[in-house]
PDB file of C-alpha atoms and ligand atoms in Angstrom:
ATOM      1  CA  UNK A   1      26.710   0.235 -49.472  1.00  0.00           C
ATOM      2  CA  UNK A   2      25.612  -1.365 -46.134  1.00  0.00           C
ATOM      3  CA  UNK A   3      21.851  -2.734 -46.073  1.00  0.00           C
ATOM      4  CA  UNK A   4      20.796  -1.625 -42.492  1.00  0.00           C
ATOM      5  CA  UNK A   5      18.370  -4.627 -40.887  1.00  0.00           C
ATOM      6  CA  UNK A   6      14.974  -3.469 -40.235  1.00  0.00           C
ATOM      7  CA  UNK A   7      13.547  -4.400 -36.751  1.00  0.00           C
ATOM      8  CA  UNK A   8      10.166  -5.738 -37.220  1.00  0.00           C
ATOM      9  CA  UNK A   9       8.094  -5.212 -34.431  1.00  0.00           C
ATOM     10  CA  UNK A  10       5.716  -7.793 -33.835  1.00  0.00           C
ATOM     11  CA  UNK A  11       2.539  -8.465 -31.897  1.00  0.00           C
ATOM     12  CA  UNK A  12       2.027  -5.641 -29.345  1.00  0.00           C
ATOM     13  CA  UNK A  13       4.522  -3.951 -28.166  1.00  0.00           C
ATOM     14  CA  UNK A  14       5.387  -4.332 -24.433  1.00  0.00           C
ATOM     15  CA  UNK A  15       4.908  -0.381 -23.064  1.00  0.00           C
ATOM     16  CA  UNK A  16       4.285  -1.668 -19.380  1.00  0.00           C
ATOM     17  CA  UNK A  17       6.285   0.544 -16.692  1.00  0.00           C
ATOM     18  CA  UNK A  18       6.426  -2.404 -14.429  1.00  0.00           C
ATOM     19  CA  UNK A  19       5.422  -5.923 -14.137  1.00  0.00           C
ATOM     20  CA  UNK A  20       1.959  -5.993 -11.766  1.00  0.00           C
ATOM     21  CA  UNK A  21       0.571  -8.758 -12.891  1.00  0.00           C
ATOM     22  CA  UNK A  22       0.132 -11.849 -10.540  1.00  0.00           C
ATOM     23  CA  UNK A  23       2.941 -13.797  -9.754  1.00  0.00           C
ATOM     24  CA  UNK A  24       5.816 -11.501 -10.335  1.00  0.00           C
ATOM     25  CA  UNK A  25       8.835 -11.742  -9.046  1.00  0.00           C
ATOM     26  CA  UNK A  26       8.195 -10.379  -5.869  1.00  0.00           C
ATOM     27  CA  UNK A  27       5.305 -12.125  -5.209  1.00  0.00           C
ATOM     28  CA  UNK A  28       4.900 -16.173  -4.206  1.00  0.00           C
ATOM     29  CA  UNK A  29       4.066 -17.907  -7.273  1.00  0.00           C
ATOM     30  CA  UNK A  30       1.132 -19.680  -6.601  1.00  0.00           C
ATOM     31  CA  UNK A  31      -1.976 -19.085  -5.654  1.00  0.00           C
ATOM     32  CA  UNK A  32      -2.869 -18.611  -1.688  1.00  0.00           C
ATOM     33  CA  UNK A  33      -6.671 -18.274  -0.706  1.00  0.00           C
ATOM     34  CA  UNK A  34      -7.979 -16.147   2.045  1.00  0.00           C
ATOM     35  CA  UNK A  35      -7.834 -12.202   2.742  1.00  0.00           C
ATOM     36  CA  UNK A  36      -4.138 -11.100   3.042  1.00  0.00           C
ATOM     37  CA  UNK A  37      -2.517 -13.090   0.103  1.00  0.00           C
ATOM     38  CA  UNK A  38      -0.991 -10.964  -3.393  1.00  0.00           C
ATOM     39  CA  UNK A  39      -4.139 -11.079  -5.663  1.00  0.00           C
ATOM     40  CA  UNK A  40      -4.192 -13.930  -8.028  1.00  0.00           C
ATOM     41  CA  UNK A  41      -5.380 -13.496 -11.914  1.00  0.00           C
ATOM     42  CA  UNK A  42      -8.668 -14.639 -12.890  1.00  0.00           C
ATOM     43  CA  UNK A  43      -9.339 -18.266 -14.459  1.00  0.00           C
ATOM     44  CA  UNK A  44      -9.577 -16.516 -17.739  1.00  0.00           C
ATOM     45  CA  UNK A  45     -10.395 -13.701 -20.084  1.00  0.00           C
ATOM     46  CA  UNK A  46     -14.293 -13.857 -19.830  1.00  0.00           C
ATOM     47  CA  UNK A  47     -14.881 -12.250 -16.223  1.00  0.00           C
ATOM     48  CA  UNK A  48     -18.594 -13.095 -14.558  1.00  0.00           C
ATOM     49  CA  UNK A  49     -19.623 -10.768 -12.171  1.00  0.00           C
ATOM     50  CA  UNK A  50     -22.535 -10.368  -9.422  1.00  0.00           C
ATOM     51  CA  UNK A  51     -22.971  -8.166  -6.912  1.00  0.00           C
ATOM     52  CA  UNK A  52     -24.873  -9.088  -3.758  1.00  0.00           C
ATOM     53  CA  UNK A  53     -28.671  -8.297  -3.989  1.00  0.00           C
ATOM     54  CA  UNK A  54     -29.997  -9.012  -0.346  1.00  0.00           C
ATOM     55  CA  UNK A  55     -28.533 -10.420   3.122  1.00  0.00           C
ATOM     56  CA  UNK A  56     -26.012  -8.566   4.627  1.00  0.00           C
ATOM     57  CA  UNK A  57     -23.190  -7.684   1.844  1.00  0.00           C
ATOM     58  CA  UNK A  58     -25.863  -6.060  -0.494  1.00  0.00           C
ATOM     59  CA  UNK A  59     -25.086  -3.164  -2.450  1.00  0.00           C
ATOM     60  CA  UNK A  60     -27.508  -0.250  -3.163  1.00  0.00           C
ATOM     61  CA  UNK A  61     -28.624   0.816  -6.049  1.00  0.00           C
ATOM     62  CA  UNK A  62     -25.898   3.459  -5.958  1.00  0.00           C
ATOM     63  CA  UNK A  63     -22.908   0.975  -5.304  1.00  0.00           C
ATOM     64  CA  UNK A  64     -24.041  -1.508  -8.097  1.00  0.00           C
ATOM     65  CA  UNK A  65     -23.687   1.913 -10.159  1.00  0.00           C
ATOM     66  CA  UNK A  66     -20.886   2.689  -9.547  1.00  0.00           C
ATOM     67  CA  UNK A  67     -19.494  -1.004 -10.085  1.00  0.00           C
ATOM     68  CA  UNK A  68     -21.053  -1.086 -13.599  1.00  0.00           C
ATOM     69  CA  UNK A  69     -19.233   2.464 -14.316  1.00  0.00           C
ATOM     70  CA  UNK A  70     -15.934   1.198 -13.737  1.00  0.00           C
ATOM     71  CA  UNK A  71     -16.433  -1.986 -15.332  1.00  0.00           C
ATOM     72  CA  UNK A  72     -17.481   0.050 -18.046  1.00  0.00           C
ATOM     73  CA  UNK A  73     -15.180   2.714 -17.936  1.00  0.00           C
ATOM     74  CA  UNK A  74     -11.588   1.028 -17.314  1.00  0.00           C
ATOM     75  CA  UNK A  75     -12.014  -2.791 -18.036  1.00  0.00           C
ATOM     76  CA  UNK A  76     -14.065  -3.041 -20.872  1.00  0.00           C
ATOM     77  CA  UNK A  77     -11.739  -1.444 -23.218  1.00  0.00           C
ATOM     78  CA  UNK A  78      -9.306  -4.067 -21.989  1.00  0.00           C
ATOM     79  CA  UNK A  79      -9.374  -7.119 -23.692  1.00  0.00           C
ATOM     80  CA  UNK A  80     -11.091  -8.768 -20.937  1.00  0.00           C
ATOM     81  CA  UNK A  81     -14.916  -9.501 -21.425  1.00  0.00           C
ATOM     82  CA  UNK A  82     -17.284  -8.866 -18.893  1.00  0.00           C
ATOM     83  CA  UNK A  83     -20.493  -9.810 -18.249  1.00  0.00           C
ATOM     84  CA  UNK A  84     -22.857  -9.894 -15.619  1.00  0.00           C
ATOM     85  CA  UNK A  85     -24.132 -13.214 -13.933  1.00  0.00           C
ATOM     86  CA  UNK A  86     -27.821 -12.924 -12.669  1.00  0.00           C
ATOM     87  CA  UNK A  87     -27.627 -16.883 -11.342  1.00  0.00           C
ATOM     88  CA  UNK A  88     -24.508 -16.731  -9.634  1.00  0.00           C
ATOM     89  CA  UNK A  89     -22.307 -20.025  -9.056  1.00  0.00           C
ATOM     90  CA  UNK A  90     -20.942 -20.790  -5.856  1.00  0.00           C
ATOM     91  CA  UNK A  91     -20.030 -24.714  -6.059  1.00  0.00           C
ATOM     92  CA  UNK A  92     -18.156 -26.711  -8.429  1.00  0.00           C
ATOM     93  CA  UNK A  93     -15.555 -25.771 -10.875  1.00  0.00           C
ATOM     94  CA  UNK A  94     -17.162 -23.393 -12.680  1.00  0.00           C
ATOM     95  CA  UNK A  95     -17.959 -20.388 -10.068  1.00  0.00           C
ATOM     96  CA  UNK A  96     -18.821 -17.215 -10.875  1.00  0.00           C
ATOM     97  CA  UNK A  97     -15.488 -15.210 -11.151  1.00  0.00           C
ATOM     98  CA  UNK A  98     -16.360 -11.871  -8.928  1.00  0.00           C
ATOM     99  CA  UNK A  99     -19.181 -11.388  -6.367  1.00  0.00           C
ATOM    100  CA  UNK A 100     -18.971  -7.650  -4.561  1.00  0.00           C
ATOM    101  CA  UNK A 101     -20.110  -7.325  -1.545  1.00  0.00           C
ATOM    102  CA  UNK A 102     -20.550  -4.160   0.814  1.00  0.00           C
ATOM    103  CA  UNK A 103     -19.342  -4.525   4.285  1.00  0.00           C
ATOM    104  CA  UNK A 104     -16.625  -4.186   6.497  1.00  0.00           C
ATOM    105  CA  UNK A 105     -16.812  -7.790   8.158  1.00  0.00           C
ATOM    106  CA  UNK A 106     -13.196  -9.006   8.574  1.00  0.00           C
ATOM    107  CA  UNK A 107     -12.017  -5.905   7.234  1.00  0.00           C
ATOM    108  CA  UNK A 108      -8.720  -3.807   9.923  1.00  0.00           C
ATOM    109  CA  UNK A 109     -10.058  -0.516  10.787  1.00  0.00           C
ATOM    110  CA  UNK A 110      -7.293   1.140   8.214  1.00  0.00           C
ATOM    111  CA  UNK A 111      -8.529  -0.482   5.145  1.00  0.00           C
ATOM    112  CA  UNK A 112     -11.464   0.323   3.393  1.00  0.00           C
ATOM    113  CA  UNK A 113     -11.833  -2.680   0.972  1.00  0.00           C
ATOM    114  CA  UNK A 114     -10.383  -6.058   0.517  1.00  0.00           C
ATOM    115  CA  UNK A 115     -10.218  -8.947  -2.450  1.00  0.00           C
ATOM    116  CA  UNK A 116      -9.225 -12.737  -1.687  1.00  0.00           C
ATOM    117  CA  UNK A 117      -9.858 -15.546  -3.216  1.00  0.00           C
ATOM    118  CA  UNK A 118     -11.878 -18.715  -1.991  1.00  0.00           C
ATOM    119  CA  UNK A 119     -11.454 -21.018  -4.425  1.00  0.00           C
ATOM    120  CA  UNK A 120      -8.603 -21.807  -6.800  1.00  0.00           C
ATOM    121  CA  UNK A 121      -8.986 -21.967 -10.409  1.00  0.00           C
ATOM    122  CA  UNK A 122      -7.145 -24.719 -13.167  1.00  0.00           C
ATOM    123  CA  UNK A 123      -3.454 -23.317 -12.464  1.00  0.00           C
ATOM    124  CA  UNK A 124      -1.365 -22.092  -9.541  1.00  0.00           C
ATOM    125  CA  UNK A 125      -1.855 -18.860 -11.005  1.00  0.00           C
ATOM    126  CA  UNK A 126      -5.308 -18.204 -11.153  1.00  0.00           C
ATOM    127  CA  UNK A 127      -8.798 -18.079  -9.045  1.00  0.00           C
ATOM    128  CA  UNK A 128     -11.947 -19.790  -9.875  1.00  0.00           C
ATOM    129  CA  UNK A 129     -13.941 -17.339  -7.035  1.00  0.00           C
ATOM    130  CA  UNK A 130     -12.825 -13.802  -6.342  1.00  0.00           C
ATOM    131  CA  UNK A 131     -14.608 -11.964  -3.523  1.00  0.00           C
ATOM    132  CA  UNK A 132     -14.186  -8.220  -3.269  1.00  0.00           C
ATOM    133  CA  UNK A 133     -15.978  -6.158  -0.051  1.00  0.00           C
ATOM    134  CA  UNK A 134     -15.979  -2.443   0.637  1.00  0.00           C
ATOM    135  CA  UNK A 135     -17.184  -1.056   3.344  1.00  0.00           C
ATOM    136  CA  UNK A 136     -19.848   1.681   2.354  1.00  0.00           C
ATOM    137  CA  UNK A 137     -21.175   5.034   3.595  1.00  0.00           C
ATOM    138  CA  UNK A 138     -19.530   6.966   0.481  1.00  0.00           C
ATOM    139  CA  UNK A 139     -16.443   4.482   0.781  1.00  0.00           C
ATOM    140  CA  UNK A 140     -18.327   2.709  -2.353  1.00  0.00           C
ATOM    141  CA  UNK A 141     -16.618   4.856  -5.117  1.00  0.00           C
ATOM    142  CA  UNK A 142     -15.402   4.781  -8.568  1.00  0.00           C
ATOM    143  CA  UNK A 143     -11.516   4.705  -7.793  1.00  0.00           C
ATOM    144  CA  UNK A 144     -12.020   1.852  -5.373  1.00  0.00           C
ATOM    145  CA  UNK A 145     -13.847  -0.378  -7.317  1.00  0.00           C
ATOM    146  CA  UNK A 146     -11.314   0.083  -9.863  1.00  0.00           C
ATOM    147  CA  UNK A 147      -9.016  -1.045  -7.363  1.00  0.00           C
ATOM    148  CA  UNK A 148     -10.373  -3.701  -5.938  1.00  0.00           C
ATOM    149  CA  UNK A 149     -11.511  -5.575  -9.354  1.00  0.00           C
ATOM    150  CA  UNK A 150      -7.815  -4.843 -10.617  1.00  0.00           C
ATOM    151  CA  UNK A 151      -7.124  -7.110  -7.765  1.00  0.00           C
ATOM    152  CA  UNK A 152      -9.588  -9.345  -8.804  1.00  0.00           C
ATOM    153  CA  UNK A 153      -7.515  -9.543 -12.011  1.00  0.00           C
ATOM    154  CA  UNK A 154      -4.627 -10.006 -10.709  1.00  0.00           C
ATOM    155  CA  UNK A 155      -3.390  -6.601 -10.548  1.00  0.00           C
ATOM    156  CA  UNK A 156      -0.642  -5.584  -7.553  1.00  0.00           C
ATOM    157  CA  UNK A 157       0.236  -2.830  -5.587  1.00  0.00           C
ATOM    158  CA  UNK A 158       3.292  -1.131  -6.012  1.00  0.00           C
ATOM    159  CA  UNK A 159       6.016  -3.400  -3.309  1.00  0.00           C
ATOM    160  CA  UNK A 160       4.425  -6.550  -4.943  1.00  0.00           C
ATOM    161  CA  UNK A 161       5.200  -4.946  -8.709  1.00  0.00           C
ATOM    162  CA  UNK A 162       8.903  -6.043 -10.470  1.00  0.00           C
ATOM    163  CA  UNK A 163      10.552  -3.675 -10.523  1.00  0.00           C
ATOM    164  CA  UNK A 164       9.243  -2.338  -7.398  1.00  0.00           C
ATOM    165  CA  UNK A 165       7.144   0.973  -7.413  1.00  0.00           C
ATOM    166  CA  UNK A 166       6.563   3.251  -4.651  1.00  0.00           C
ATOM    167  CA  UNK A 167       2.606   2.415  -3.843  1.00  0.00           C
ATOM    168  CA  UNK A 168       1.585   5.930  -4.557  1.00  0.00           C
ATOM    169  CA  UNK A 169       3.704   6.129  -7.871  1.00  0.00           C
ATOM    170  CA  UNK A 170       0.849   7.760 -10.387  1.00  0.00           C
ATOM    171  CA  UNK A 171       1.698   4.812 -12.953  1.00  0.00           C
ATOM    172  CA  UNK A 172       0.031   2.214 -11.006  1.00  0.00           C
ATOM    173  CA  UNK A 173      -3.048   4.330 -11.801  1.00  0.00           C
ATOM    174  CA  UNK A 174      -6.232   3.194  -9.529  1.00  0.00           C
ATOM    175  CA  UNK A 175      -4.125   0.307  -7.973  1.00  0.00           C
ATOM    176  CA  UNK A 176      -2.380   3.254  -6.144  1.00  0.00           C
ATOM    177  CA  UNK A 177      -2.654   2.909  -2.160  1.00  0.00           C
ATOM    178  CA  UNK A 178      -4.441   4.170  -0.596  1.00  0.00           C
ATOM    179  CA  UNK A 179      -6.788   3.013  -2.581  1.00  0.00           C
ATOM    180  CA  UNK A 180      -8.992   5.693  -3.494  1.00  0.00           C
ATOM    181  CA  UNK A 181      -6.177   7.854  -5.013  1.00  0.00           C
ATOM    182  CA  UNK A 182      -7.016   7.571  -8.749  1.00  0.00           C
ATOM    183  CA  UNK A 183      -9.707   6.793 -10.867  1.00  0.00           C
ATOM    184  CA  UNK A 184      -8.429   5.551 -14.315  1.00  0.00           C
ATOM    185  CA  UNK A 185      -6.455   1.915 -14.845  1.00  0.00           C
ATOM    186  CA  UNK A 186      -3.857   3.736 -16.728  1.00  0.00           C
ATOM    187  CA  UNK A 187      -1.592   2.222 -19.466  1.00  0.00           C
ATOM    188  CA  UNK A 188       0.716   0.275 -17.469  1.00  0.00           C
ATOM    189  CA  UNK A 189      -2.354  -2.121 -15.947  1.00  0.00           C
ATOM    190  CA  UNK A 190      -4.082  -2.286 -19.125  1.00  0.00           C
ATOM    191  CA  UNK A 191      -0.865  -3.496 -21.324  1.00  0.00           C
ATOM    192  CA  UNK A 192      -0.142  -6.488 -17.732  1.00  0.00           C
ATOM    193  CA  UNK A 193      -4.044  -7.521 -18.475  1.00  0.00           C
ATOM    194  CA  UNK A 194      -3.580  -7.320 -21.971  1.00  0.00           C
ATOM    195  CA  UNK A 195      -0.613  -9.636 -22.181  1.00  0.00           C
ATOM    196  CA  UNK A 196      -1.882 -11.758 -19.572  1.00  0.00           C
ATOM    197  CA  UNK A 197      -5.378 -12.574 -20.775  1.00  0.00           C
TER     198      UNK A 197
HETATM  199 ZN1   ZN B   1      -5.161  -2.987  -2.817  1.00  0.00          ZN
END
Protein backbone atom coordinates (compact mmCIF):
# COMPACT_ATOMS: atom_id res chain seq x y z
CA UNK A 1 0.00 0.00 0.00
CA UNK A 2 0.96 3.54 -1.19
CA UNK A 3 1.74 6.16 1.73
CA UNK A 4 0.02 9.33 0.26
CA UNK A 5 2.39 12.64 1.24
CA UNK A 6 0.66 14.99 3.42
CA UNK A 7 0.90 18.71 2.37
CA UNK A 8 1.77 20.69 5.34
CA UNK A 9 0.57 23.99 5.17
CA UNK A 10 2.67 26.41 6.73
CA UNK A 11 2.60 29.97 8.00
CA UNK A 12 -0.58 31.68 6.70
CA UNK A 13 -2.02 30.72 3.96
CA UNK A 14 -2.01 33.13 0.95
CA UNK A 15 -6.14 33.69 0.33
CA UNK A 16 -5.46 37.15 -1.46
CA UNK A 17 -7.68 37.55 -4.78
CA UNK A 18 -5.07 39.78 -6.21
CA UNK A 19 -1.81 41.31 -5.50
CA UNK A 20 -2.57 45.26 -4.30
CA UNK A 21 0.08 45.79 -2.42
CA UNK A 22 2.73 48.46 -3.46
CA UNK A 23 4.95 47.73 -6.07
CA UNK A 24 3.21 45.07 -8.01
CA UNK A 25 3.73 44.26 -11.16
CA UNK A 26 1.88 46.82 -12.71
CA UNK A 27 3.07 49.43 -10.82
CA UNK A 28 6.84 51.25 -11.00
CA UNK A 29 8.82 49.75 -8.37
CA UNK A 30 10.03 52.41 -6.45
CA UNK A 31 8.86 54.92 -4.65
CA UNK A 32 7.74 58.41 -6.47
CA UNK A 33 6.71 61.42 -4.15
CA UNK A 34 4.07 63.91 -4.94
CA UNK A 35 0.13 63.58 -5.62
CA UNK A 36 -0.44 61.33 -8.71
CA UNK A 37 2.14 58.48 -8.06
CA UNK A 38 0.75 54.45 -7.11
CA UNK A 39 0.70 54.66 -3.24
CA UNK A 40 3.79 53.44 -1.61
CA UNK A 41 3.71 51.11 1.74
CA UNK A 42 4.46 52.60 4.95
CA UNK A 43 8.13 52.52 6.58
CA UNK A 44 6.81 49.81 8.77
CA UNK A 45 4.24 47.96 10.78
CA UNK A 46 3.78 50.57 13.66
CA UNK A 47 1.64 53.38 11.79
CA UNK A 48 1.69 57.10 13.65
CA UNK A 49 -1.06 59.10 12.87
CA UNK A 50 -2.25 62.91 13.39
CA UNK A 51 -4.80 64.66 12.08
CA UNK A 52 -4.60 68.42 11.60
CA UNK A 53 -5.91 70.42 14.67
CA UNK A 54 -5.89 74.16 13.43
CA UNK A 55 -4.75 76.20 10.16
CA UNK A 56 -6.39 75.44 7.19
CA UNK A 57 -6.46 71.41 6.72
CA UNK A 58 -8.14 70.94 10.21
CA UNK A 59 -10.61 68.39 10.75
CA UNK A 60 -13.73 68.76 12.98
CA UNK A 61 -14.56 67.02 15.63
CA UNK A 62 -16.76 64.90 13.36
CA UNK A 63 -13.96 64.06 10.71
CA UNK A 64 -11.33 63.10 13.43
CA UNK A 65 -14.35 60.63 14.34
CA UNK A 66 -14.78 59.24 11.76
CA UNK A 67 -10.88 58.70 11.14
CA UNK A 68 -10.57 56.98 14.56
CA UNK A 69 -13.68 54.62 13.48
CA UNK A 70 -12.03 53.29 10.60
CA UNK A 71 -8.77 53.00 12.09
CA UNK A 72 -10.56 51.16 14.55
CA UNK A 73 -12.84 49.31 12.60
CA UNK A 74 -10.74 47.92 9.48
CA UNK A 75 -6.96 48.38 10.39
CA UNK A 76 -6.65 47.51 13.78
CA UNK A 77 -7.56 43.98 13.39
CA UNK A 78 -4.79 43.94 10.82
CA UNK A 79 -1.58 43.28 12.04
CA UNK A 80 -0.59 46.77 11.70
CA UNK A 81 -0.37 48.88 15.00
CA UNK A 82 -1.68 52.14 15.22
CA UNK A 83 -1.32 54.79 17.34
CA UNK A 84 -1.94 58.26 17.52
CA UNK A 85 0.90 60.99 17.56
CA UNK A 86 -0.10 64.16 19.62
CA UNK A 87 3.63 65.83 18.77
CA UNK A 88 3.72 65.20 15.27
CA UNK A 89 7.20 64.94 13.30
CA UNK A 90 7.73 66.71 10.26
CA UNK A 91 11.74 66.77 9.81
CA UNK A 92 14.29 64.20 9.91
CA UNK A 93 14.08 60.55 9.40
CA UNK A 94 11.75 59.68 11.70
CA UNK A 95 8.34 61.58 10.58
CA UNK A 96 5.21 60.86 11.65
CA UNK A 97 3.78 58.22 9.17
CA UNK A 98 0.08 59.80 8.34
CA UNK A 99 -1.15 63.39 8.90
CA UNK A 100 -5.02 63.91 7.47
CA UNK A 101 -5.91 66.86 6.45
CA UNK A 102 -9.39 68.31 5.20
CA UNK A 103 -9.31 70.30 2.09
CA UNK A 104 -9.53 70.27 -1.42
CA UNK A 105 -6.24 72.36 -2.20
CA UNK A 106 -4.57 70.70 -5.23
CA UNK A 107 -7.26 68.35 -5.40
CA UNK A 108 -9.18 67.98 -9.73
CA UNK A 109 -12.71 68.81 -9.34
CA UNK A 110 -13.58 64.82 -9.92
CA UNK A 111 -11.77 63.55 -6.98
CA UNK A 112 -12.77 63.84 -3.62
CA UNK A 113 -9.56 62.80 -1.71
CA UNK A 114 -5.97 62.23 -2.44
CA UNK A 115 -2.72 60.43 -0.61
CA UNK A 116 1.04 61.15 -1.73
CA UNK A 117 3.90 60.92 -0.19
CA UNK A 118 6.54 63.71 0.72
CA UNK A 119 9.18 62.04 2.00
CA UNK A 120 10.69 58.63 1.30
CA UNK A 121 11.27 56.13 3.88
CA UNK A 122 14.61 53.44 4.27
CA UNK A 123 13.69 51.44 0.92
CA UNK A 124 12.41 52.16 -2.58
CA UNK A 125 9.37 50.70 -1.39
CA UNK A 126 8.23 52.57 1.36
CA UNK A 127 7.31 56.30 2.74
CA UNK A 128 8.62 57.93 5.77
CA UNK A 129 5.55 60.84 5.45
CA UNK A 130 2.16 60.00 4.03
CA UNK A 131 -0.28 62.89 3.58
CA UNK A 132 -3.92 62.09 2.97
CA UNK A 133 -6.63 65.24 2.26
CA UNK A 134 -10.37 65.04 1.71
CA UNK A 135 -12.26 67.58 0.89
CA UNK A 136 -15.21 67.91 3.50
CA UNK A 137 -18.86 69.02 3.63
CA UNK A 138 -20.09 65.24 4.25
CA UNK A 139 -17.24 64.07 1.75
CA UNK A 140 -15.37 63.17 5.24
CA UNK A 141 -16.85 59.59 5.58
CA UNK A 142 -16.14 56.22 6.81
CA UNK A 143 -15.59 54.45 3.31
CA UNK A 144 -13.19 57.17 2.27
CA UNK A 145 -11.02 57.24 4.99
CA UNK A 146 -10.76 53.65 4.61
CA UNK A 147 -9.64 54.37 1.29
CA UNK A 148 -7.43 56.82 1.53
CA UNK A 149 -5.31 55.27 4.63
CA UNK A 150 -5.31 51.89 2.53
CA UNK A 151 -3.36 54.10 0.27
CA UNK A 152 -1.40 55.25 2.91
CA UNK A 153 -0.47 51.57 3.33
CA UNK A 154 0.24 50.89 0.28
CA UNK A 155 -2.94 49.58 -0.89
CA UNK A 156 -3.92 49.99 -4.94
CA UNK A 157 -6.75 50.42 -6.95
CA UNK A 158 -7.90 47.89 -9.12
CA UNK A 159 -5.63 48.74 -12.86
CA UNK A 160 -2.56 49.08 -10.49
CA UNK A 161 -3.52 45.41 -8.77
CA UNK A 162 -1.66 42.01 -10.50
CA UNK A 163 -3.73 40.49 -11.83
CA UNK A 164 -5.65 43.42 -12.82
CA UNK A 165 -9.20 44.05 -11.30
CA UNK A 166 -11.89 46.07 -12.66
CA UNK A 167 -11.76 49.28 -10.07
CA UNK A 168 -15.27 48.66 -8.94
CA UNK A 169 -14.71 44.79 -8.51
CA UNK A 170 -16.40 44.29 -4.76
CA UNK A 171 -13.04 42.38 -3.71
CA UNK A 172 -11.00 45.41 -3.55
CA UNK A 173 -13.43 46.27 -0.73
CA UNK A 174 -13.09 50.18 0.35
CA UNK A 175 -10.15 50.65 -2.17
CA UNK A 176 -13.02 50.40 -4.77
CA UNK A 177 -13.25 53.69 -7.06
CA UNK A 178 -14.96 55.73 -6.69
CA UNK A 179 -13.92 55.88 -3.58
CA UNK A 180 -16.75 56.00 -1.39
CA UNK A 181 -18.25 52.69 -2.69
CA UNK A 182 -17.60 50.40 0.32
CA UNK A 183 -16.96 50.57 3.77
CA UNK A 184 -15.10 47.40 4.99
CA UNK A 185 -11.17 46.49 3.91
CA UNK A 186 -12.32 43.10 3.02
CA UNK A 187 -10.13 39.92 3.03
CA UNK A 188 -8.15 40.42 0.05
CA UNK A 189 -6.46 43.93 1.55
CA UNK A 190 -6.13 42.59 4.90
CA UNK A 191 -4.18 39.17 3.83
CA UNK A 192 -1.61 42.07 1.10
CA UNK A 193 -1.08 44.09 4.63
CA UNK A 194 -0.75 41.09 6.47
CA UNK A 195 1.99 39.57 4.37
CA UNK A 196 3.54 42.76 3.79
CA UNK A 197 3.97 44.14 7.29
ZN1 LIG B 1 -7.76 55.88 -4.50
Amino acid sequence: MALVPLMVAVGVAWAAVTDNMFPTANTGSSCALGMGHPPCQTDNREVYFYMDSSGEYKLESEDRSTVNAAIDGEYRPTDLAFHYDSSPVFEGSGETDIIYQEGSTGLPDSVAGRTWCNARGGTRYNCDQQYIRIRGNGEYNYARVCHETGHAVGLQHGDYASPQLSKTDSRLGCMVTPSAGHSDLGSNNRDNINATY
